[in-house]
Amino acid sequence: MPMSFMTGSIVGKRFYKKVTTREADDGNGWSVMLDYRTLKTPSKRPLKLPTLSLAKAIAAEWDFQQTDGIRPFTMPLMKLACTALERVPVVRPKIIDNLMSKFSQDLVFLSCST
């Protein structure tokens, strides 16, 4: 995630006029459109959201941006959605492997013979 998402900096001028939502091209999820362009994640992948309500909330965050600049720190849902879509799939297997290796050492899971 770019540092600008965490600080109060303005990253650039607003380059779009209209913010809309539409069903994703594959019919599985929802997209936010900035004019005719699909909103993308910081890694340049199309942002595909699971629900219409989340897509509308993120669209409202983008629509709220002023003409003098885009302020990422005012878009917490956008940040959360990008983190969930880009970071969780990468780190989830590592977390699961780590937890599974600890289960054999946990006293709650050890069986006692009586």
Backbone as JSON, one array per atom type, in Angstrom:
{
  "sequence": "MPMSFMTGSIVGKRFYKKVTTREADDGNGWSVMLDYRTLKTPSKRPLKLPTLSLAKAIAAEWDFQQTDGIRPFTMPLMKLACTALERVPVVRPKIIDNLMSKFSQDLVFLSCST",
  "N": [[0.86, -1.18, 0.0], [0.62, 2.17, -0.89], [2.45, 4.84, 0.71], [1.01, 7.19, 0.86], [-1.57, 6.48, 1.47], [-1.61, 6.3, 4.17], [-0.85, 8.71, 5.21], [-1.61, 12.25, 5.42], [-1.51, 13.21, 2.82], [-2.02, 14.62, -0.48], [-2.55, 12.93, -3.47], [-2.85, 13.44, -6.19], [-4.53, 15.25, -8.85], [-8.11, 15.25, -9.22], [-9.21, 13.21, -11.73], [-11.47, 12.38, -12.99], [-15.0, 12.59, -13.76], [-17.47, 11.39, -13.23], [-18.76, 8.92, -11.04], [-19.6, 5.58, -10.91], [-21.31, 2.41, -10.34], [-21.15, -0.98, -11.43], [-22.08, -4.25, -12.6], [-19.6, -6.78, -12.52], [-17.53, -7.76, -15.31], [-17.43, -10.55, -15.68], [-19.71, -11.28, -14.39], [-19.57, -11.99, -11.78], [-19.52, -10.45, -9.08], [-18.88, -6.93, -8.32], [-18.05, -3.79, -9.83], [-16.38, -0.62, -9.55], [-16.71, 2.31, -11.36], [-14.81, 4.87, -12.77], [-15.66, 7.44, -14.54], [-15.44, 6.05, -17.6], [-13.67, 4.11, -16.95], [-12.52, 1.21, -15.24], [-12.1, 0.94, -11.77], [-8.97, 0.41, -10.24], [-6.73, -1.62, -8.25], [-3.9, -0.77, -6.08], [-1.88, -2.36, -7.21], [-2.53, -2.41, -9.83], [-4.54, -4.15, -10.64], [-7.9, -4.95, -11.64], [-10.44, -3.75, -9.48], [-12.52, -5.85, -7.99], [-15.47, -6.31, -6.37], [-17.31, -8.04, -3.75], [-20.0, -7.41, -3.08], [-22.83, -5.34, -3.94], [-23.45, -3.25, -2.21], [-21.0, -2.69, -0.92], [-19.53, -1.88, -3.14], [-20.95, 0.45, -3.83], [-20.47, 1.99, -1.55], [-17.68, 2.38, -1.68], [-17.62, 3.71, -4.1], [-18.89, 6.05, -3.31], [-16.93, 7.1, -1.62], [-14.94, 7.74, -3.51], [-16.36, 9.57, -5.04], [-16.62, 11.64, -3.26], [-14.19, 12.92, -3.27], [-12.3, 15.91, -3.72], [-11.96, 18.43, -6.32], [-9.42, 19.53, -6.4], [-7.64, 17.61, -5.56], [-6.88, 14.12, -4.86], [-7.49, 12.44, -1.92], [-6.28, 9.91, -0.31], [-6.41, 9.11, 2.39], [-8.97, 9.61, 3.17], [-10.47, 7.5, 2.37], [-11.24, 4.87, 3.71], [-12.58, 2.4, 3.27], [-11.85, 1.7, 0.7], [-9.12, 1.28, 1.07], [-9.22, -0.89, 2.87], [-10.54, -2.84, 1.29], [-8.7, -3.19, -0.83], [-6.51, -4.16, 0.6], [-7.58, -6.55, 1.59], [-8.05, -7.94, -0.8], [-5.54, -8.08, -2.01], [-3.44, -8.62, -0.14], [-4.28, -10.6, 1.74], [-4.71, -13.13, 0.29], [-2.04, -13.73, -0.24], [-0.65, -13.97, 2.23], [-2.19, -15.74, 3.71], [-1.87, -18.66, 3.35], [0.65, -18.97, 4.59], [0.14, -18.21, 7.23], [-1.71, -20.19, 7.98], [-0.1, -22.51, 7.75], [1.78, -21.95, 9.75], [0.14, -21.91, 12.05], [-0.8, -24.58, 12.03], [1.56, -25.97, 12.51], [1.96, -25.34, 15.15], [-0.1, -26.58, 16.54], [0.52, -29.22, 17.29], [2.09, -28.83, 19.48], [0.5, -27.73, 21.37], [-1.02, -27.95, 24.49], [-3.74, -28.33, 24.89], [-4.58, -29.86, 22.79], [-3.35, -32.29, 23.16], [-3.7, -35.7, 23.82], [-4.72, -37.62, 26.65], [-3.88, -40.62, 28.2], [-5.88, -42.79, 30.03]],
  "CA": [[0.0, 0.0, 0.0], [1.45, 3.38, -0.92], [2.53, 5.61, 1.95], [0.01, 8.25, 0.83], [-2.8, 5.99, 2.07], [-1.51, 6.4, 5.62], [-0.58, 10.08, 5.6], [-2.61, 13.21, 4.98], [-1.07, 13.85, 1.58], [-2.85, 14.58, -1.68], [-1.74, 12.19, -4.44], [-2.99, 13.96, -7.55], [-5.8, 15.91, -9.12], [-9.23, 14.38, -9.6], [-9.15, 13.07, -13.18], [-12.74, 11.81, -13.44], [-16.17, 13.42, -13.47], [-18.61, 10.61, -12.77], [-18.45, 7.65, -10.38], [-20.75, 4.67, -10.97], [-21.04, 1.0, -10.07], [-21.76, -1.89, -12.39], [-21.74, -5.65, -12.39], [-18.31, -7.13, -13.11], [-17.64, -8.33, -16.65], [-17.7, -11.98, -15.61], [-20.97, -11.48, -13.68], [-19.29, -12.46, -10.43], [-19.04, -9.33, -8.29], [-19.23, -5.57, -8.72], [-16.93, -2.89, -10.1], [-16.58, 0.82, -9.46], [-16.25, 2.94, -12.59], [-14.48, 6.3, -12.76], [-16.05, 7.72, -15.92], [-15.58, 4.78, -18.33], [-12.57, 3.23, -16.54], [-12.71, 0.38, -14.05], [-11.19, 1.27, -10.67], [-7.95, -0.62, -10.06], [-6.01, -1.67, -6.98], [-2.56, -0.2, -6.24], [-1.05, -3.2, -8.07], [-3.09, -2.27, -11.18], [-5.54, -5.17, -10.95], [-9.26, -4.41, -11.48], [-11.03, -3.93, -8.15], [-13.8, -6.56, -8.1], [-16.01, -6.38, -5.01], [-18.3, -9.11, -3.63], [-21.39, -6.96, -2.93], [-23.19, -4.04, -4.5], [-23.4, -2.22, -1.16], [-19.6, -2.3, -0.75], [-19.15, -1.12, -4.34], [-21.55, 1.78, -3.72], [-19.77, 2.72, -0.48], [-16.38, 2.79, -2.22], [-17.92, 4.73, -5.11], [-19.17, 7.29, -2.58], [-15.63, 7.63, -1.17], [-14.29, 8.36, -4.66], [-17.17, 10.72, -5.45], [-16.39, 12.66, -2.25], [-12.9, 13.58, -3.48], [-12.39, 17.28, -4.25], [-11.33, 18.62, -7.63], [-8.01, 19.92, -6.26], [-6.77, 16.48, -5.3], [-7.4, 12.88, -4.29], [-6.97, 12.24, -0.57], [-6.49, 8.5, 0.03], [-6.71, 8.91, 3.81], [-10.42, 9.74, 3.36], [-11.1, 6.34, 1.74], [-10.88, 3.68, 4.48], [-13.12, 1.16, 2.69], [-10.99, 1.39, -0.45], [-7.88, 0.72, 1.63], [-9.53, -2.21, 3.42], [-10.84, -3.76, 0.19], [-7.45, -3.49, -1.52], [-5.71, -5.01, 1.49], [-8.2, -7.88, 1.62], [-7.91, -8.6, -2.1], [-4.16, -8.25, -2.44], [-2.53, -9.14, 0.89], [-4.77, -11.81, 2.41], [-4.38, -14.36, -0.43], [-0.59, -13.98, -0.21], [-0.17, -14.37, 3.55], [-3.06, -16.73, 4.36], [-1.25, -19.99, 3.48], [1.75, -18.92, 5.57], [-0.47, -18.17, 8.56], [-2.28, -21.52, 8.23], [1.02, -23.42, 8.0], [2.34, -21.62, 11.06], [-0.8, -22.39, 13.08], [-0.83, -26.04, 12.03], [2.78, -26.48, 13.15], [1.86, -25.1, 16.59], [-1.12, -27.42, 17.16], [1.12, -30.41, 17.9], [2.73, -28.42, 20.72], [-0.5, -27.15, 22.26], [-1.47, -28.93, 25.49], [-5.18, -28.56, 24.75], [-4.79, -30.88, 21.77], [-2.7, -33.55, 23.51], [-4.63, -36.64, 24.46], [-4.22, -38.29, 27.84], [-4.35, -42.0, 28.35], [-6.32, -43.03, 31.41]],
  "C": [[0.9, 1.24, 0.0], [1.38, 4.15, 0.39], [1.45, 6.68, 2.01], [-1.32, 7.81, 1.43], [-2.78, 6.17, 3.59], [-1.28, 7.84, 6.1], [-1.67, 11.0, 5.08], [-2.27, 13.88, 3.67], [-2.1, 13.69, 0.46], [-2.0, 13.94, -2.78], [-1.85, 12.71, -5.86], [-4.35, 14.59, -7.74], [-6.87, 14.88, -9.48], [-9.3, 14.38, -11.12], [-10.45, 12.55, -13.78], [-13.88, 12.74, -13.06], [-17.28, 12.63, -12.8], [-18.14, 9.29, -12.17], [-19.72, 6.8, -10.4], [-20.32, 3.28, -10.54], [-21.7, 0.18, -11.17], [-21.33, -3.31, -12.06], [-20.43, -5.95, -13.12], [-18.53, -7.83, -14.45], [-17.97, -9.81, -16.64], [-19.0, -12.3, -14.87], [-20.8, -11.93, -12.24], [-18.67, -11.32, -9.62], [-19.43, -8.0, -8.91], [-17.98, -4.74, -8.9], [-17.36, -1.45, -9.88], [-15.97, 1.42, -10.71], [-15.97, 4.42, -12.34], [-14.57, 6.73, -14.21], [-16.23, 6.37, -16.62], [-14.51, 3.77, -17.92], [-12.91, 2.47, -15.26], [-11.66, 0.77, -13.01], [-10.23, 0.1, -10.46], [-7.31, -0.52, -8.68], [-4.64, -1.01, -7.17], [-1.62, -1.05, -7.1], [-1.62, -3.31, -9.48], [-4.03, -3.39, -11.6], [-6.92, -4.55, -10.8], [-9.82, -4.73, -10.1], [-12.4, -4.56, -8.33], [-14.29, -6.84, -6.68], [-17.14, -7.39, -4.92], [-19.76, -8.63, -3.57], [-21.6, -5.58, -3.54], [-23.08, -2.94, -3.44], [-21.96, -1.77, -0.9], [-19.13, -1.48, -1.94], [-19.71, 0.3, -4.28], [-20.86, 2.62, -2.65], [-18.41, 3.22, -0.96], [-16.56, 3.85, -3.3], [-18.19, 6.07, -4.44], [-17.87, 7.92, -2.07], [-14.91, 8.35, -2.32], [-15.04, 9.6, -5.12], [-16.96, 11.9, -4.51], [-15.12, 13.47, -2.5], [-13.09, 14.94, -4.16], [-11.65, 17.38, -5.58], [-9.85, 18.97, -7.53], [-7.09, 18.75, -5.94], [-7.48, 15.3, -4.67], [-6.7, 12.66, -2.96], [-7.25, 10.79, -0.14], [-6.86, 8.25, 1.48], [-8.19, 9.09, 4.11], [-11.19, 8.56, 2.77], [-10.75, 5.05, 2.48], [-11.41, 2.37, 3.88], [-12.31, 0.74, 1.47], [-9.71, 0.73, 0.03], [-8.12, -0.7, 2.15], [-9.79, -3.23, 2.32], [-9.57, -4.15, -0.56], [-6.56, -4.4, -0.69], [-6.26, -6.43, 1.49], [-7.99, -8.63, 0.31], [-6.47, -8.9, -2.48], [-3.25, -8.9, -1.4], [-2.98, -10.47, 1.48], [-4.47, -13.08, 1.61], [-2.9, -14.72, -0.4], [-0.16, -14.54, 1.13], [-1.0, -15.47, 4.2], [-2.43, -18.12, 4.44], [-0.12, -20.03, 4.5], [1.21, -18.93, 6.99], [-1.03, -19.54, 8.92], [-1.17, -22.52, 8.54], [1.63, -23.19, 9.37], [1.44, -22.13, 12.18], [-0.81, -23.91, 13.16], [0.42, -26.62, 12.69], [2.73, -26.3, 14.66], [0.87, -26.03, 17.28], [-0.53, -28.66, 17.83], [1.79, -30.09, 19.24], [1.74, -27.91, 21.76], [-1.04, -28.22, 23.21], [-2.96, -29.23, 25.39], [-5.44, -29.71, 23.78], [-4.11, -32.21, 22.08], [-3.7, -34.46, 24.21], [-3.95, -37.33, 25.64], [-4.74, -39.72, 27.85], [-4.7, -42.23, 29.81], [-6.44, -44.49, 31.7]]
}
